[in-house]
Amino acid sequence: MIDRPHSPSDESDPMTLAISKSKYVAGLQCPKLLWTHYNDRDALPAPDAAKQAIFDTGHMVGDLAKNLFPGGVEIAWSDDPNGRMEQTVAETLELMKQRIPLYEASFLVDGCYCRADLLVPTAGDAWDLYEVKSTTGVKDVNLQDVAFQASAIERCGVRLDRMYLVHLDNTYVRRGDLDVHGLFHAEDVTVRARALMPDVPQNVQRMHAVIIGERPGTPIGEHCSDPYECDLWPACSSFLPRDSVLDLYRVRKRDAFAMIGDGVMSVVDISPAALNAKQRIQQEAIRTGVTHVQAEEIHTWLAGLEYPLHCFDFETMMPAVPIFDGTRPYQQIPFQFSLHIVDRLGAEPRHVEFLAENAVDPRPALIGALGEIGPEGTILAYNIAFEQARLRELAVDFPDHARPLLGFANRFQDLLVPFRSFWWHDARQRGSCSLKFVLPAITGTTYDGMEIAEGGQAAREFQRVVFGNVGPAEKLRVLLALRTYCAQDTLALVDVVDALREATNS
Ligand code: SF4
């Protein structure tokens, strides 16, 4: 149901050899990962907050999808460890006689155990299979998932008619109450899933052999993040040195893993002839420890900034299921901004901010607060495409305010430019031009120790305390942390500009 394997509520028992749909997908990704699930489960880290949020979204979306076929019965996952798979199977067989929709219908055959999100009776004695994902499209890995289930279900003697992948429809716009038939799109994947089904029994046989064997010595490679980021990456990649070839600026993963396979582990070990100009700057910075500075280019770029300088940053949330009228699944909804205004060169920055605090659409009030941006001067952000896109979306959704919003969008300059151009580059960036790497390298400031330290966490915490059920003290605490975090993001822009001026005497 969720578009990740290895959910903590995963439907298999590690004490048995039964392979569930998520373990099947894990087994296709990597034998070592599969083996670890059954033999060294403690090596798998508990899901962090970001991953847990993905799981929670998946479960919420899965529950909503049951409303596509109301009147069904859920096959509950028993807490009793003794024969719980068998219990769910027996219950499924009994309920199938009633020819009603079943949620989590369960099947066990030839070492395969699956719980189907939705199994719906169709013509004659046949059934349709629906796999629910919280994504907005069908991925190849989803087809493997469906094929695994369909193979197991049909080997149990059940006749399947059609197979569907149910996902969120990102063209759906909420108007009033949620319309589940508009929210979801059921894509018929019967032909594509059937094409994969013949391979399932032999794949499962191979996986069983892996599980009962020695830990596989699978080397790291592109499969470590395809189709999912593997939880064992920190352990499996621990042999790599600092500034490994995977940190080479914009390196293709295929090329980096080929180098590792050839024994070339570090950026400094690569022949300069194989590098482009930016990669050579990175290599030289690592080798010498000296920061690369192209003062003339930086000076010219800084001269293009107009004061008052408005250092700006949005925080947004992306609810999988739209909360507000007029919004779509996973639409970016700005709920906070921070603005540090430097009125003239050398002046102390003054701070203006907006943070929604109530469980209503934050955008109308946020648009009003954007009036704090003065009529003149550069608006500066880091990677402006994000801020500009949000302003243009607001202009579409709130056409009465389109003129000033589009006016703001057209005044942006991108502080990313000096770093993406490698006019300033430091080895501590680890080949990244993200502000989270640039800021500590150029100013020494970090986000370490901050209660909220990145945008995803900000969005999760905002939704938790503003739309969830938390006490006033907790809400106040988190709102304060959100203000501190977003303010740091725009003060960072002020500091980076100052640091560039200092480095180039501008
Ligand atoms: S990190 Fe890569 S090699 Fe290691 S278990 Fe995961 S997928 Fe396999």
Short mmCIF file of C-alpha atoms and ligand atoms in Angstrom, two decimals:
data_model
loop_
_atom_site.label_atom_id
_atom_site.label_comp_id
_atom_site.label_asym_id
_atom_site.label_seq_id
_atom_site.Cartn_x
_atom_site.Cartn_y
_atom_site.Cartn_z
CA MET A 1 0.00 0.00 0.00
CA ILE A 2 2.86 2.32 0.72
CA ASP A 3 5.39 2.97 -1.93
CA ARG A 4 8.33 1.79 0.09
CA PRO A 5 9.38 -1.63 1.22
CA HIS A 6 10.26 -2.54 4.77
CA SER A 7 7.39 -0.86 6.57
CA PRO A 8 7.49 -1.59 10.31
CA SER A 9 3.99 -3.04 9.96
CA ASP A 10 5.21 -5.17 7.12
CA GLU A 11 3.05 -8.18 6.51
CA SER A 12 5.45 -11.01 6.99
CA ASP A 13 6.89 -12.88 9.87
CA PRO A 14 10.69 -12.80 9.96
CA MET A 15 10.64 -16.10 11.85
CA THR A 16 9.29 -17.86 8.78
CA LEU A 17 10.66 -18.04 5.28
CA ALA A 18 7.46 -16.66 3.80
CA ILE A 19 8.20 -13.88 1.36
CA SER A 20 5.82 -10.93 1.37
CA LYS A 21 5.34 -8.47 -1.46
CA SER A 22 7.71 -5.93 0.12
CA LYS A 23 10.36 -8.59 0.76
CA TYR A 24 9.96 -9.74 -2.85
CA VAL A 25 10.69 -6.19 -4.00
CA ALA A 26 13.63 -6.00 -1.57
CA GLY A 27 14.90 -9.31 -2.93
CA LEU A 28 14.74 -8.02 -6.49
CA GLN A 29 16.70 -4.95 -5.41
CA CYS A 30 19.51 -6.74 -3.57
CA PRO A 31 20.16 -10.24 -2.16
CA LYS A 32 22.15 -8.83 0.76
CA LEU A 33 19.25 -6.61 1.74
CA LEU A 34 16.83 -9.54 1.58
CA TRP A 35 19.17 -11.76 3.61
CA THR A 36 19.52 -9.08 6.28
CA HIS A 37 15.76 -8.84 6.70
CA TYR A 38 15.59 -12.51 7.67
CA ASN A 39 18.93 -13.08 9.39
CA ASP A 40 20.17 -9.83 10.89
CA ARG A 41 17.11 -7.69 11.35
CA ASP A 42 18.79 -5.61 14.07
CA ALA A 43 21.15 -4.25 11.42
CA LEU A 44 18.23 -2.44 9.81
CA PRO A 45 17.76 0.97 11.39
CA ALA A 46 14.36 1.95 12.73
CA PRO A 47 12.60 4.33 10.36
CA ASP A 48 13.48 7.97 10.96
CA ALA A 49 10.80 10.66 11.15
CA ALA A 50 10.88 11.30 7.39
CA LYS A 51 10.43 7.63 6.57
CA GLN A 52 7.79 7.17 9.22
CA ALA A 53 5.86 10.07 7.67
CA ILE A 54 5.94 8.26 4.31
CA PHE A 55 4.61 5.11 5.98
CA ASP A 56 1.88 7.08 7.74
CA THR A 57 0.85 8.76 4.50
CA GLY A 58 0.70 5.36 2.82
CA HIS A 59 -1.56 3.96 5.50
CA MET A 60 -3.82 7.01 5.41
CA VAL A 61 -4.11 6.85 1.62
CA GLY A 62 -4.73 3.11 1.78
CA ASP A 63 -7.57 3.59 4.25
CA LEU A 64 -9.13 6.25 2.04
CA ALA A 65 -8.95 3.97 -1.00
CA LYS A 66 -11.19 1.43 0.73
CA ASN A 67 -13.99 3.93 0.18
CA LEU A 68 -13.74 3.20 -3.55
CA PHE A 69 -15.41 -0.11 -2.73
CA PRO A 70 -17.54 0.42 0.35
CA GLY A 71 -19.24 -2.37 2.21
CA GLY A 72 -16.19 -4.58 2.36
CA VAL A 73 -14.55 -6.38 5.24
CA GLU A 74 -10.98 -5.98 6.47
CA ILE A 75 -8.90 -9.06 7.23
CA ALA A 76 -7.24 -7.92 10.44
CA TRP A 77 -3.60 -8.68 11.16
CA SER A 78 -3.63 -10.63 14.38
CA ASP A 79 -1.33 -9.72 17.26
CA ASP A 80 -1.13 -13.38 18.13
CA PRO A 81 2.19 -14.60 16.70
CA ASN A 82 1.04 -18.21 16.53
CA GLY A 83 -0.11 -18.96 13.03
CA ARG A 84 -1.32 -15.46 12.28
CA MET A 85 -0.64 -15.80 8.57
CA GLU A 86 -2.72 -18.97 8.54
CA GLN A 87 -5.48 -17.18 10.47
CA THR A 88 -5.69 -14.38 7.90
CA VAL A 89 -5.75 -16.91 5.07
CA ALA A 90 -8.55 -18.92 6.67
CA GLU A 91 -10.57 -15.77 7.30
CA THR A 92 -10.05 -14.68 3.69
CA LEU A 93 -11.28 -18.01 2.31
CA GLU A 94 -14.37 -17.81 4.47
CA LEU A 95 -15.20 -14.22 3.51
CA MET A 96 -14.61 -14.81 -0.19
CA LYS A 97 -17.72 -16.98 -0.18
CA GLN A 98 -19.76 -13.84 0.49
CA ARG A 99 -18.52 -12.19 -2.74
CA ILE A 100 -17.95 -8.82 -1.09
CA PRO A 101 -14.94 -6.44 -1.37
CA LEU A 102 -12.11 -7.55 0.87
CA TYR A 103 -9.44 -5.30 2.32
CA GLU A 104 -6.11 -7.04 2.98
CA ALA A 105 -7.29 -10.41 1.63
CA SER A 106 -4.48 -12.82 2.49
CA PHE A 107 -2.96 -15.75 0.61
CA LEU A 108 -0.15 -18.16 1.43
CA VAL A 109 1.31 -20.47 -1.19
CA ASP A 110 4.73 -21.99 -1.98
CA GLY A 111 6.50 -19.75 0.52
CA CYS A 112 4.75 -16.58 -0.73
CA TYR A 113 2.45 -14.64 1.56
CA CYS A 114 0.52 -11.63 0.32
CA ARG A 115 -2.11 -9.30 1.64
CA ALA A 116 -3.94 -7.61 -1.23
CA ASP A 117 -4.97 -4.02 -0.59
CA LEU A 118 -8.34 -4.46 -2.31
CA LEU A 119 -9.85 -7.61 -3.78
CA VAL A 120 -13.17 -6.95 -5.45
CA PRO A 121 -15.64 -9.53 -6.83
CA THR A 122 -16.38 -9.19 -10.53
CA ALA A 123 -18.26 -11.27 -13.13
CA GLY A 124 -18.80 -14.96 -12.39
CA ASP A 125 -16.38 -16.26 -9.78
CA ALA A 126 -13.57 -13.88 -10.75
CA TRP A 127 -12.00 -11.06 -8.75
CA ASP A 128 -10.24 -7.81 -9.55
CA LEU A 129 -7.02 -6.98 -7.70
CA TYR A 130 -6.22 -3.38 -6.67
CA GLU A 131 -2.86 -2.33 -5.28
CA VAL A 132 -2.93 1.13 -3.68
CA LYS A 133 0.04 3.52 -3.76
CA SER A 134 0.36 6.99 -2.32
CA THR A 135 2.30 8.13 -5.40
CA THR A 136 0.89 9.94 -8.43
CA GLY A 137 1.87 7.42 -11.09
CA VAL A 138 2.87 3.82 -11.82
CA LYS A 139 6.50 2.76 -11.45
CA ASP A 140 8.10 -0.44 -12.70
CA VAL A 141 8.59 -1.64 -9.13
CA ASN A 142 4.82 -1.37 -8.55
CA LEU A 143 4.24 -3.81 -11.42
CA GLN A 144 6.55 -6.33 -9.75
CA ASP A 145 4.52 -5.90 -6.60
CA VAL A 146 1.24 -6.59 -8.43
CA ALA A 147 2.75 -9.52 -10.34
CA PHE A 148 3.93 -11.12 -7.09
CA GLN A 149 0.47 -10.86 -5.55
CA ALA A 150 -1.39 -12.00 -8.65
CA SER A 151 0.92 -14.99 -9.03
CA ALA A 152 0.34 -16.04 -5.43
CA ILE A 153 -3.42 -15.47 -5.58
CA GLU A 154 -3.87 -17.44 -8.80
CA ARG A 155 -1.73 -20.30 -7.48
CA CYS A 156 -4.27 -20.48 -4.65
CA GLY A 157 -6.92 -21.26 -7.27
CA VAL A 158 -8.52 -17.81 -7.35
CA ARG A 159 -9.42 -16.49 -10.80
CA LEU A 160 -8.26 -12.90 -11.33
CA ASP A 161 -9.83 -10.81 -14.04
CA ARG A 162 -8.19 -7.35 -14.05
CA MET A 163 -5.32 -5.91 -12.01
CA TYR A 164 -5.16 -2.25 -11.13
CA LEU A 165 -2.64 0.11 -9.63
CA VAL A 166 -4.55 2.74 -7.68
CA HIS A 167 -2.65 5.98 -7.19
CA LEU A 168 -3.42 9.60 -6.40
CA ASP A 169 -4.53 11.65 -9.39
CA ASN A 170 -2.53 14.88 -9.33
CA THR A 171 -5.06 16.60 -11.60
CA TYR A 172 -7.78 16.25 -8.97
CA VAL A 173 -8.72 19.58 -7.40
CA ARG A 174 -10.57 19.46 -4.12
CA ARG A 175 -13.89 21.28 -4.01
CA GLY A 176 -15.67 20.83 -0.70
CA ASP A 177 -15.82 17.26 0.61
CA LEU A 178 -13.21 14.84 -0.61
CA ASP A 179 -14.32 12.91 -3.71
CA VAL A 180 -12.43 9.61 -3.52
CA HIS A 181 -13.34 8.73 -7.09
CA GLY A 182 -11.69 11.94 -8.25
CA LEU A 183 -8.78 11.67 -5.82
CA PHE A 184 -7.72 8.23 -7.07
CA HIS A 185 -6.90 6.94 -10.51
CA ALA A 186 -7.08 3.17 -11.04
CA GLU A 187 -4.72 2.24 -13.85
CA ASP A 188 -5.28 -1.14 -15.50
CA VAL A 189 -1.89 -2.88 -15.37
CA THR A 190 -3.16 -6.38 -16.19
CA VAL A 191 -1.08 -6.90 -19.33
CA ARG A 192 2.14 -5.52 -17.84
CA ALA A 193 1.74 -7.44 -14.58
CA ARG A 194 0.88 -10.71 -16.38
CA ALA A 195 4.08 -10.38 -18.41
CA LEU A 196 6.07 -10.47 -15.14
CA MET A 197 4.14 -13.25 -13.43
CA PRO A 198 5.92 -16.26 -15.00
CA ASP A 199 9.18 -15.17 -13.33
CA VAL A 200 7.73 -14.97 -9.83
CA PRO A 201 8.03 -18.65 -8.73
CA GLN A 202 11.67 -18.96 -9.79
CA ASN A 203 12.51 -15.56 -8.28
CA VAL A 204 10.97 -16.67 -4.99
CA GLN A 205 12.90 -19.96 -5.14
CA ARG A 206 16.12 -18.02 -5.67
CA MET A 207 15.24 -15.71 -2.77
CA HIS A 208 14.60 -18.65 -0.45
CA ALA A 209 18.07 -19.96 -1.32
CA VAL A 210 19.55 -16.56 -0.44
CA ILE A 211 17.73 -16.41 2.89
CA ILE A 212 19.01 -19.79 4.08
CA GLY A 213 22.53 -19.20 2.75
CA GLU A 214 25.52 -17.17 3.93
CA ARG A 215 25.35 -13.36 3.94
CA PRO A 216 25.75 -12.40 0.24
CA GLY A 217 28.77 -10.30 -0.63
CA THR A 218 26.83 -8.04 -2.98
CA PRO A 219 28.95 -4.96 -3.80
CA ILE A 220 27.44 -1.48 -3.65
CA GLY A 221 26.14 -0.14 -6.94
CA GLU A 222 23.33 1.72 -8.64
CA HIS A 223 20.86 -0.74 -7.17
CA CYS A 224 21.51 0.73 -3.70
CA SER A 225 19.14 3.58 -4.49
CA ASP A 226 17.00 1.95 -7.16
CA PRO A 227 14.10 1.58 -6.75
CA TYR A 228 14.55 2.66 -3.10
CA GLU A 229 17.30 4.19 -0.98
CA CYS A 230 18.61 1.18 0.91
CA ASP A 231 18.67 1.44 4.70
CA LEU A 232 21.95 -0.48 4.77
CA TRP A 233 23.81 2.10 2.70
CA PRO A 234 25.75 3.62 5.62
CA ALA A 235 27.06 0.18 6.61
CA CYS A 236 27.71 -1.09 3.09
CA SER A 237 29.49 2.10 1.97
CA SER A 238 31.51 2.63 5.15
CA PHE A 239 34.72 1.53 3.42
CA LEU A 240 34.63 4.59 1.15
CA PRO A 241 37.04 7.40 2.07
CA ARG A 242 35.98 11.00 2.73
CA ASP A 243 35.63 12.82 -0.62
CA SER A 244 34.93 9.56 -2.38
CA VAL A 245 34.25 9.47 -6.12
CA LEU A 246 30.52 9.50 -5.28
CA ASP A 247 31.04 13.08 -4.00
CA LEU A 248 32.44 14.21 -7.35
CA TYR A 249 30.36 17.15 -8.57
CA ARG A 250 27.50 15.96 -10.77
CA VAL A 251 29.10 12.55 -11.35
CA ARG A 252 26.87 9.94 -12.93
CA LYS A 253 26.34 7.16 -10.43
CA ARG A 254 27.16 4.58 -13.08
CA ASP A 255 30.55 6.19 -13.67
CA ALA A 256 31.29 6.54 -9.94
CA PHE A 257 30.51 2.88 -9.23
CA ALA A 258 32.61 1.85 -12.23
CA MET A 259 35.54 3.78 -10.71
CA ILE A 260 34.99 2.10 -7.34
CA GLY A 261 34.94 -1.26 -9.11
CA ASP A 262 38.31 -0.33 -10.63
CA GLY A 263 39.70 0.55 -7.21
CA VAL A 264 39.56 4.35 -7.70
CA MET A 265 37.93 5.43 -4.43
CA SER A 266 38.75 9.09 -3.91
CA VAL A 267 38.18 12.23 -5.99
CA VAL A 268 41.91 12.97 -5.72
CA ASP A 269 42.75 9.61 -7.34
CA ILE A 270 40.91 10.42 -10.58
CA SER A 271 43.03 11.46 -13.54
CA PRO A 272 42.44 15.22 -14.10
CA ALA A 273 42.09 14.47 -17.81
CA ALA A 274 38.84 12.61 -17.01
CA LEU A 275 37.34 15.62 -15.22
CA ASN A 276 35.48 18.69 -16.45
CA ALA A 277 36.50 22.20 -15.38
CA LYS A 278 34.30 22.32 -12.26
CA GLN A 279 35.34 18.85 -11.16
CA ARG A 280 38.98 19.87 -11.56
CA ILE A 281 38.36 22.87 -9.28
CA GLN A 282 36.79 20.50 -6.74
CA GLN A 283 39.70 18.06 -6.97
CA GLU A 284 42.24 20.85 -6.55
CA ALA A 285 40.38 22.23 -3.51
CA ILE A 286 40.38 18.78 -1.89
CA ARG A 287 44.02 18.17 -2.74
CA THR A 288 45.33 21.53 -1.50
CA GLY A 289 42.75 22.48 1.12
CA VAL A 290 42.72 25.96 -0.45
CA THR A 291 39.40 27.62 -1.27
CA HIS A 292 38.97 28.45 -4.96
CA VAL A 293 37.90 32.10 -5.50
CA GLN A 294 37.25 33.89 -8.80
CA ALA A 295 37.06 37.41 -7.41
CA GLU A 296 36.27 39.25 -10.62
CA GLU A 297 33.21 37.16 -11.47
CA ILE A 298 31.91 37.35 -7.88
CA HIS A 299 32.52 41.09 -7.77
CA THR A 300 30.55 41.61 -10.99
CA TRP A 301 27.70 39.44 -9.71
CA LEU A 302 27.55 41.29 -6.37
CA ALA A 303 27.45 44.61 -8.20
CA GLY A 304 24.19 43.47 -9.77
CA LEU A 305 22.41 43.30 -6.38
CA GLU A 306 20.12 46.26 -5.76
CA TYR A 307 19.36 47.58 -2.28
CA PRO A 308 17.20 47.31 -0.27
CA LEU A 309 18.23 43.66 -0.50
CA HIS A 310 15.39 41.29 0.43
CA CYS A 311 16.71 37.90 1.54
CA PHE A 312 13.74 35.58 1.24
CA ASP A 313 12.72 31.98 1.91
CA PHE A 314 9.44 30.02 1.83
CA GLU A 315 8.60 26.94 3.88
CA THR A 316 5.97 24.72 2.31
CA MET A 317 4.02 21.55 2.99
CA MET A 318 2.80 19.03 0.42
CA PRO A 319 -0.22 17.12 1.74
CA ALA A 320 -0.72 13.90 -0.24
CA VAL A 321 -4.47 14.34 0.15
CA PRO A 322 -5.49 17.96 -0.44
CA ILE A 323 -6.65 19.69 2.72
CA PHE A 324 -7.86 22.97 1.20
CA ASP A 325 -10.34 23.82 -1.50
CA GLY A 326 -8.74 24.48 -4.87
CA THR A 327 -5.62 22.39 -4.16
CA ARG A 328 -4.32 19.14 -5.68
CA PRO A 329 -2.53 16.10 -4.25
CA TYR A 330 1.04 16.96 -3.25
CA GLN A 331 0.59 20.62 -4.16
CA GLN A 332 3.20 22.81 -2.48
CA ILE A 333 1.40 25.03 0.03
CA PRO A 334 3.50 27.86 1.49
CA PHE A 335 2.77 28.32 5.18
CA GLN A 336 5.74 30.41 6.29
CA PHE A 337 8.26 32.89 4.99
CA SER A 338 11.22 34.70 6.45
CA LEU A 339 12.57 37.95 5.07
CA HIS A 340 15.74 39.75 6.13
CA ILE A 341 15.89 43.20 4.57
CA VAL A 342 19.22 45.01 4.24
CA ASP A 343 18.23 48.60 3.43
CA ARG A 344 21.65 49.64 2.14
CA LEU A 345 25.10 48.17 1.81
CA GLY A 346 26.55 47.66 5.28
CA ALA A 347 23.25 48.23 7.15
CA GLU A 348 22.08 45.81 9.84
CA PRO A 349 19.39 43.47 8.48
CA ARG A 350 15.87 43.84 9.82
CA HIS A 351 13.63 40.80 10.07
CA VAL A 352 10.07 40.30 8.86
CA GLU A 353 8.28 36.96 8.94
CA PHE A 354 5.00 35.17 8.52
CA LEU A 355 3.96 31.85 10.04
CA ALA A 356 0.45 30.44 9.88
CA GLU A 357 -0.80 29.25 13.26
CA ASN A 358 -4.36 28.07 12.64
CA ALA A 359 -5.78 25.05 10.82
CA VAL A 360 -7.01 26.99 7.80
CA ASP A 361 -5.59 27.64 4.35
CA PRO A 362 -2.48 29.72 5.16
CA ARG A 363 -2.14 31.28 1.72
CA PRO A 364 -4.51 34.31 1.90
CA ALA A 365 -2.86 35.61 5.07
CA LEU A 366 0.60 34.80 3.71
CA ILE A 367 -0.12 36.77 0.52
CA GLY A 368 -1.16 39.73 2.66
CA ALA A 369 2.08 39.53 4.66
CA LEU A 370 4.15 39.50 1.45
CA GLY A 371 3.30 43.21 1.23
CA GLU A 372 6.28 43.65 3.58
CA ILE A 373 8.48 43.25 0.52
CA GLY A 374 9.29 46.80 -0.53
CA PRO A 375 8.64 48.10 -4.06
CA GLU A 376 12.33 48.26 -4.94
CA GLY A 377 15.46 46.21 -4.57
CA THR A 378 16.59 42.70 -5.34
CA ILE A 379 14.81 39.73 -3.81
CA LEU A 380 17.49 37.18 -3.07
CA ALA A 381 16.98 33.48 -2.51
CA TYR A 382 19.06 30.34 -2.82
CA ASN A 383 17.87 28.33 -5.82
CA ILE A 384 15.20 30.82 -6.88
CA ALA A 385 13.24 28.39 -9.08
CA PHE A 386 11.48 27.13 -5.96
CA GLU A 387 10.39 30.54 -4.62
CA GLN A 388 9.44 31.81 -8.08
CA ALA A 389 7.33 28.71 -8.76
CA ARG A 390 5.44 29.14 -5.48
CA LEU A 391 4.75 32.83 -6.23
CA ARG A 392 3.50 31.99 -9.73
CA GLU A 393 1.24 29.25 -8.33
CA LEU A 394 -0.16 31.70 -5.80
CA ALA A 395 -0.81 34.13 -8.66
CA VAL A 396 -2.83 31.45 -10.48
CA ASP A 397 -4.78 30.38 -7.40
CA PHE A 398 -5.38 33.95 -6.19
CA PRO A 399 -5.74 35.95 -9.42
CA ASP A 400 -6.77 39.13 -7.59
CA HIS A 401 -3.21 39.27 -6.26
CA ALA A 402 -1.48 38.10 -9.43
CA ARG A 403 0.06 41.44 -10.33
CA PRO A 404 2.15 42.00 -7.17
CA LEU A 405 2.96 38.28 -6.85
CA LEU A 406 4.32 38.09 -10.40
CA GLY A 407 6.10 41.38 -9.79
CA PHE A 408 7.92 39.79 -6.83
CA ALA A 409 8.74 36.69 -8.87
CA ASN A 410 10.46 38.81 -11.51
CA ARG A 411 12.76 40.57 -9.04
CA PHE A 412 14.67 37.50 -7.84
CA GLN A 413 18.39 36.96 -8.08
CA ASP A 414 19.89 33.58 -7.25
CA LEU A 415 22.63 33.33 -4.62
CA LEU A 416 23.27 29.83 -5.94
CA VAL A 417 24.92 31.34 -9.06
CA PRO A 418 28.40 32.03 -7.60
CA PHE A 419 28.54 28.51 -6.18
CA ARG A 420 27.04 26.59 -9.08
CA SER A 421 29.44 28.52 -11.32
CA PHE A 422 32.30 27.40 -9.03
CA TRP A 423 33.48 31.03 -8.66
CA TRP A 424 33.78 30.13 -4.97
CA HIS A 425 34.39 26.53 -4.05
CA ASP A 426 35.65 24.87 -0.90
CA ALA A 427 36.45 21.21 -0.27
CA ARG A 428 34.06 21.22 2.70
CA GLN A 429 31.14 21.47 0.27
CA ARG A 430 31.73 17.77 -0.54
CA GLY A 431 30.85 18.45 -4.17
CA SER A 432 27.47 19.95 -3.29
CA CYS A 433 26.22 23.49 -3.97
CA SER A 434 23.32 23.13 -1.53
CA LEU A 435 23.11 25.94 1.05
CA LYS A 436 23.36 23.31 3.81
CA PHE A 437 26.92 22.59 2.59
CA VAL A 438 27.87 26.06 1.36
CA LEU A 439 26.86 27.92 4.55
CA PRO A 440 29.19 26.10 6.98
CA ALA A 441 32.00 26.17 4.43
CA ILE A 442 31.86 29.94 3.87
CA THR A 443 30.61 31.25 7.24
CA GLY A 444 31.18 28.45 9.74
CA THR A 445 27.49 28.52 10.65
CA THR A 446 25.69 25.19 10.78
CA TYR A 447 22.18 23.92 11.43
CA ASP A 448 23.57 21.42 13.96
CA GLY A 449 21.66 21.31 17.21
CA MET A 450 18.66 23.21 15.88
CA GLU A 451 15.37 21.67 16.88
CA ILE A 452 14.16 22.02 13.30
CA ALA A 453 17.01 21.78 10.86
CA GLU A 454 15.59 21.07 7.38
CA GLY A 455 12.57 21.82 5.24
CA GLY A 456 10.98 18.38 5.32
CA GLN A 457 11.07 18.37 9.11
CA ALA A 458 9.60 21.90 9.14
CA ALA A 459 6.65 20.77 7.01
CA ARG A 460 6.02 17.67 9.12
CA GLU A 461 6.19 19.56 12.39
CA PHE A 462 3.96 22.36 11.11
CA GLN A 463 1.27 19.90 10.04
CA ARG A 464 1.60 17.97 13.28
CA VAL A 465 1.08 20.92 15.59
CA VAL A 466 -1.30 23.03 13.49
CA PHE A 467 -3.52 20.31 12.02
CA GLY A 468 -2.94 17.58 14.59
CA ASN A 469 -4.12 17.12 18.11
CA VAL A 470 -1.39 18.61 20.33
CA GLY A 471 -1.51 20.75 23.46
CA PRO A 472 -0.92 24.53 23.40
CA ALA A 473 2.51 24.33 25.03
CA GLU A 474 3.79 21.85 22.46
CA LYS A 475 2.33 23.91 19.63
CA LEU A 476 3.99 27.06 20.95
CA ARG A 477 7.33 25.29 21.30
CA VAL A 478 7.26 23.99 17.73
CA LEU A 479 6.08 27.28 16.23
CA LEU A 480 9.02 28.98 17.93
CA ALA A 481 11.39 26.37 16.51
CA LEU A 482 9.89 26.95 13.04
CA ARG A 483 10.47 30.70 13.34
CA THR A 484 14.06 30.12 14.45
CA TYR A 485 14.73 27.74 11.58
CA CYS A 486 13.27 29.87 8.80
CA ALA A 487 14.96 33.01 10.15
CA GLN A 488 18.28 31.17 10.08
CA ASP A 489 17.69 30.34 6.41
CA THR A 490 17.43 34.01 5.40
CA LEU A 491 20.05 35.31 7.80
CA ALA A 492 22.29 32.74 6.11
CA LEU A 493 21.73 34.56 2.80
CA VAL A 494 22.81 37.85 4.39
CA ASP A 495 25.88 36.18 5.86
CA VAL A 496 26.85 34.47 2.61
CA VAL A 497 26.63 37.75 0.70
CA ASP A 498 28.79 39.41 3.36
CA ALA A 499 31.29 36.54 3.18
CA LEU A 500 31.49 36.82 -0.61
CA ARG A 501 32.08 40.58 -0.28
CA GLU A 502 34.82 40.00 2.25
CA ALA A 503 36.48 37.29 0.16
CA THR A 504 36.59 39.57 -2.86
CA ASN A 505 36.90 43.03 -1.24
CA SER A 506 33.63 43.97 -2.93
S1 SF4 B 1 23.41 -0.80 0.45
FE1 SF4 B 1 23.40 -1.71 -1.57
S2 SF4 B 1 24.66 -3.53 -1.42
FE2 SF4 B 1 24.15 -2.91 0.66
S3 SF4 B 1 22.34 -4.13 1.13
FE3 SF4 B 1 21.65 -2.17 0.35
S4 SF4 B 1 21.33 -2.46 -1.81
FE4 SF4 B 1 22.55 -4.17 -1.08
#
